[in-house]
PDB file of C-alpha atoms in Angstrom:
ATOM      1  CA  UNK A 479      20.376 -49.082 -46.992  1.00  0.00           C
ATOM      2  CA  UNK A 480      16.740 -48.650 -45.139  1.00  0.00           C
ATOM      3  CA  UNK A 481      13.649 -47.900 -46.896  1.00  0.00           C
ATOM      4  CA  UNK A 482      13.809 -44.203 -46.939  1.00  0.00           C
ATOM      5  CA  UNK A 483      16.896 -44.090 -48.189  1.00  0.00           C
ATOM      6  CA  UNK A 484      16.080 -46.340 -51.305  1.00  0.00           C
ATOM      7  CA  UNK A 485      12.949 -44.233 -52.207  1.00  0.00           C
ATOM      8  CA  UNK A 486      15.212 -41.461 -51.491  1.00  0.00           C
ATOM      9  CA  UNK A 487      17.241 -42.334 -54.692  1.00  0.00           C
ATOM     10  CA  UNK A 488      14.485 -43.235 -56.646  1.00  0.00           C
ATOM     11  CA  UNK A 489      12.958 -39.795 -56.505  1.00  0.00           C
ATOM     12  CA  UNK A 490      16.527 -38.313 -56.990  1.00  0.00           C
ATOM     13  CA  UNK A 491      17.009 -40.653 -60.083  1.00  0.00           C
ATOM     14  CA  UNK A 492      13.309 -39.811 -61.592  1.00  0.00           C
ATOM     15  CA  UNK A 493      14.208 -36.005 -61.147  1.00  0.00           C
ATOM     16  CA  UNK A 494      17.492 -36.029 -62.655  1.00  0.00           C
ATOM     17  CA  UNK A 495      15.740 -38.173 -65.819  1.00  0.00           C
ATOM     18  CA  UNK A 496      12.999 -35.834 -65.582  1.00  0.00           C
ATOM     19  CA  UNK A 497      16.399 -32.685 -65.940  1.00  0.00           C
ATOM     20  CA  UNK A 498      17.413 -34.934 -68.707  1.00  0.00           C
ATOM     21  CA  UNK A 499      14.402 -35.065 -70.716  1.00  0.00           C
ATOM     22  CA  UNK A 500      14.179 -31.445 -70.109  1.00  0.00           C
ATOM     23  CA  UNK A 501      17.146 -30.462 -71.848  1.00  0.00           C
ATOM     24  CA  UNK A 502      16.407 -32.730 -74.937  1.00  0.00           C
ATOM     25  CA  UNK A 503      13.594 -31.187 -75.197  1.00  0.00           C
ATOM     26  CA  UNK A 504      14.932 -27.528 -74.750  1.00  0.00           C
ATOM     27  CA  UNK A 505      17.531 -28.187 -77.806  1.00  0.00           C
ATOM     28  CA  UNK A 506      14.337 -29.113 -79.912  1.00  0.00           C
ATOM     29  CA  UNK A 507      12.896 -25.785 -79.306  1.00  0.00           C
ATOM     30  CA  UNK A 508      13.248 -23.429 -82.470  1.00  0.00           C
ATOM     31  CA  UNK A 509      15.749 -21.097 -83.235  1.00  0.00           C
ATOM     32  CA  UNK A 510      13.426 -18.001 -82.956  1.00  0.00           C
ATOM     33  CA  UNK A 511      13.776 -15.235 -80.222  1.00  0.00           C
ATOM     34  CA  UNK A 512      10.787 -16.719 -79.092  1.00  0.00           C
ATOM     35  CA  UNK A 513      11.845 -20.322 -78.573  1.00  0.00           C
ATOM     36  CA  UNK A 514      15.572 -19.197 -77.195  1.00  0.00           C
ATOM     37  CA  UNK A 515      13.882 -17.430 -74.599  1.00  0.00           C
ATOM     38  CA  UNK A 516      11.591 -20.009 -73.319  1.00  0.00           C
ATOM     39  CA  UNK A 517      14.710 -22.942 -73.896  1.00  0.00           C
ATOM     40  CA  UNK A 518      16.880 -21.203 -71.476  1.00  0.00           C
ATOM     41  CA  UNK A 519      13.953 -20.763 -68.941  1.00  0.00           C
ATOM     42  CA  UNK A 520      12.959 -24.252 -69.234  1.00  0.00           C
ATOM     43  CA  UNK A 521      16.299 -25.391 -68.861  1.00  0.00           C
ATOM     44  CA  UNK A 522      17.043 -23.484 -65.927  1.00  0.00           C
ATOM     45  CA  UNK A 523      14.239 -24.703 -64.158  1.00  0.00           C
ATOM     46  CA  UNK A 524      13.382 -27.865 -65.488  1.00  0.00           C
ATOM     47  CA  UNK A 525      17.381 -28.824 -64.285  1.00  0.00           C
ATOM     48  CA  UNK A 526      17.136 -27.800 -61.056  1.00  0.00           C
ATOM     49  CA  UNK A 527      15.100 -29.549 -59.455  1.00  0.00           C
ATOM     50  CA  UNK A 528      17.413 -32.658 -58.992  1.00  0.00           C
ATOM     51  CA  UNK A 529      20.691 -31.035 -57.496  1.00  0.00           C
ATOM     52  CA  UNK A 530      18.368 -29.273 -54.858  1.00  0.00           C
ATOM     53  CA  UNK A 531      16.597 -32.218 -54.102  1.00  0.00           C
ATOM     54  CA  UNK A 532      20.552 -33.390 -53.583  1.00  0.00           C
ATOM     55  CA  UNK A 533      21.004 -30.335 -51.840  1.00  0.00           C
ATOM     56  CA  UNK A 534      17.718 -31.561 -49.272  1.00  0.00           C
ATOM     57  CA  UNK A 535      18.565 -34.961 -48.545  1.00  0.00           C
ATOM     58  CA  UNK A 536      22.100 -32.943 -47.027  1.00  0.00           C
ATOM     59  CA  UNK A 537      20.079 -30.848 -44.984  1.00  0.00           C
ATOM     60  CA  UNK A 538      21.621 -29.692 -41.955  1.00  0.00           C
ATOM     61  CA  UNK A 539      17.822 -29.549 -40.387  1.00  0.00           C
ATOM     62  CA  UNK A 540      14.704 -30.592 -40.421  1.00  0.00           C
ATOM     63  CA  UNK A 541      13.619 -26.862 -41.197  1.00  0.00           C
ATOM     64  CA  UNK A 542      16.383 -26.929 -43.652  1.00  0.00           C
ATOM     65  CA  UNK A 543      15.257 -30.031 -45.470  1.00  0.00           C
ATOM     66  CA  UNK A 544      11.784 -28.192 -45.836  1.00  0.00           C
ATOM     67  CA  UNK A 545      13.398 -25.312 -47.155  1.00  0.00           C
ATOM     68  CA  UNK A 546      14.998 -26.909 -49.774  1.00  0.00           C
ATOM     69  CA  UNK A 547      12.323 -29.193 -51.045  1.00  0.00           C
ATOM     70  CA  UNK A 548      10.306 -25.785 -51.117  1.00  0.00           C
ATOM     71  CA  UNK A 549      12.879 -24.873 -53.855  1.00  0.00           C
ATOM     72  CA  UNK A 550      12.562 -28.071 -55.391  1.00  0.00           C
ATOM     73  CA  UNK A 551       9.147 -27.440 -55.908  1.00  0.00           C
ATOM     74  CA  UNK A 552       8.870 -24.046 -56.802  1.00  0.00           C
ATOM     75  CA  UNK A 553      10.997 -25.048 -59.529  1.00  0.00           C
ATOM     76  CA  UNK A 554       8.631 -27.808 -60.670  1.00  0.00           C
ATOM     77  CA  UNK A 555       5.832 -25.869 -60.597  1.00  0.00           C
ATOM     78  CA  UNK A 556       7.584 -23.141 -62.721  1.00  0.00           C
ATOM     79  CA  UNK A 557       8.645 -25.726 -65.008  1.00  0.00           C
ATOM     80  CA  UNK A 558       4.952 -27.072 -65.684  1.00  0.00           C
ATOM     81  CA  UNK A 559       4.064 -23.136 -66.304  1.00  0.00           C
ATOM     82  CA  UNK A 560       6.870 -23.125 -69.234  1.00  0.00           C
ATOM     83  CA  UNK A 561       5.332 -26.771 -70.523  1.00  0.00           C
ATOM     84  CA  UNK A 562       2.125 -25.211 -70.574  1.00  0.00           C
ATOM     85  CA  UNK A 563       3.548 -22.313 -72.288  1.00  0.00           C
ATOM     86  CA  UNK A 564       5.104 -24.315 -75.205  1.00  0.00           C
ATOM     87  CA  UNK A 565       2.295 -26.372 -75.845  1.00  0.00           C
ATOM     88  CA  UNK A 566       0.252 -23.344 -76.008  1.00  0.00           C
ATOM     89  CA  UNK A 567       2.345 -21.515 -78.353  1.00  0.00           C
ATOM     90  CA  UNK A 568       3.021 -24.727 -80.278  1.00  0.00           C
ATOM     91  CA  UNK A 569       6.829 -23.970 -80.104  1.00  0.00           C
ATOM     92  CA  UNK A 570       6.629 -28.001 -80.266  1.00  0.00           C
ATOM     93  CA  UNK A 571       4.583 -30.638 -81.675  1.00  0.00           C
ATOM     94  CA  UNK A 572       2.533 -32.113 -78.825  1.00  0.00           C
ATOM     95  CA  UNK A 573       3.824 -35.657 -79.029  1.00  0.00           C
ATOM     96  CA  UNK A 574       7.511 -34.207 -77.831  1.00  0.00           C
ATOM     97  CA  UNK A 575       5.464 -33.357 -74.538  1.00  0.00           C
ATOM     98  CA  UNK A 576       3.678 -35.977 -74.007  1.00  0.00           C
ATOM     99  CA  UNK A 577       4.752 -37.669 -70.567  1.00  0.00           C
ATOM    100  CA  UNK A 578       6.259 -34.640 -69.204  1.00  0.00           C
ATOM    101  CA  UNK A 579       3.557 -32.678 -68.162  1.00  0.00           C
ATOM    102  CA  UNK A 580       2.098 -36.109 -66.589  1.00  0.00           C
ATOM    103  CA  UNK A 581       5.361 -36.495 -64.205  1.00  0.00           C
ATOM    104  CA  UNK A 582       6.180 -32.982 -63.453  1.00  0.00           C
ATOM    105  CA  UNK A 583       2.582 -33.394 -61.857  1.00  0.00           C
ATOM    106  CA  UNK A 584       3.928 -36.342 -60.193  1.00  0.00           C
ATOM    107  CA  UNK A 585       7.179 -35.291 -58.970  1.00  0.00           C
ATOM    108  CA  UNK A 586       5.120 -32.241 -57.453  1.00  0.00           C
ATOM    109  CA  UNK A 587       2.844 -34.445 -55.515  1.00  0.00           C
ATOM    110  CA  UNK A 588       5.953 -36.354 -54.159  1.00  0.00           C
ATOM    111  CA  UNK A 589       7.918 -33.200 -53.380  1.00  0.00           C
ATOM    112  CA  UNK A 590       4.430 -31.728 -51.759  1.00  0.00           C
ATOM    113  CA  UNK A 591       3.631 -35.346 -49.461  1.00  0.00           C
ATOM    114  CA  UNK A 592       7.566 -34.987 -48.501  1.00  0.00           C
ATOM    115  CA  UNK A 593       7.680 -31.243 -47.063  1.00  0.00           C
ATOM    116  CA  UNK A 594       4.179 -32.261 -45.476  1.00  0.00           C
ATOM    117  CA  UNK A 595       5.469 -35.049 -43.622  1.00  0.00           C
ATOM    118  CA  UNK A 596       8.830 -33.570 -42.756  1.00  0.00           C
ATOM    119  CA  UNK A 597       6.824 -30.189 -40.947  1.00  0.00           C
ATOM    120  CA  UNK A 598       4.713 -33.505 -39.107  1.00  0.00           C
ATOM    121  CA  UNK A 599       1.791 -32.780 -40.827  1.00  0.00           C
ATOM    122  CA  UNK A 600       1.482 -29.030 -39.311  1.00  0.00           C
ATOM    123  CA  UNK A 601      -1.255 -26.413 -39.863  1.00  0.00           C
ATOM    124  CA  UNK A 602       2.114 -24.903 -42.019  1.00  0.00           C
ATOM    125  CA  UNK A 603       2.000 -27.587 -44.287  1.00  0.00           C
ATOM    126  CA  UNK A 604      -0.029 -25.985 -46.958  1.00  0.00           C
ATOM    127  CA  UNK A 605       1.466 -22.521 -47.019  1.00  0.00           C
ATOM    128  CA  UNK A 606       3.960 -24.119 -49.949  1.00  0.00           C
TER     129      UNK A 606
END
């Protein structure tokens, strides 16, 4: 295994702990219309990020690739926007958030520096 494809799995592994910590948190949320709504939109974005990031490193192209780490990170930044949401709404205590916020902002930077460097650093680059 090279170098790329070691930090290749460690991304993949923090996003899939990042899906799991999602959906823990998710079953925490309260049994209100309120707090069903936001679990399943939380869920459904907060868990996708790691099969499409999957999906990427499969990519049949380089303009492929991009693609799908554009999905990857449309999803993360949706997810923050339901985080924000919750803590706002105090649908949870603010200790069951702590951390996440912190590497969703992470993971984004990652997923941002990747489709950068995989377009070469083109004029493009910042139309994600």
């Amino acid at each position: 295994m090279n170098k790329e494809q070691v930090k290749a799995e460690d991304v993949e592994e923090r996003l899939i702990d990042f899906g799991v910590r999602i959906v823990k948190l998710s079953s925490k949320l309260p049994n209100t219309s309120a707090g069903r709504h936001v679990a399943g939109q939380i869920l459904r974005s907060g868990t996708s990020p790691a099969p499409n990031y999957g999906e990427a490193r499969s990519a049949e192209s380089r303009a492929d690739f991009v693609h799908k780490l554009g999905i990857v990170l449309k999803e993360l930044n949706e997810t923050l926007i339901w985080l924000k949401i919750i803590k706002r709404s105090y649908l949870l205590k603010p200790d069951l958030l702590e951390g996440l916020v912190e590497e969703n902002l992470q993971l984004e930077k990652i997923i941002g520096s990747s489709i950068k460097t995989a377009r070469g650093g083109s004029p493009r680059s910042n139309r994600i």
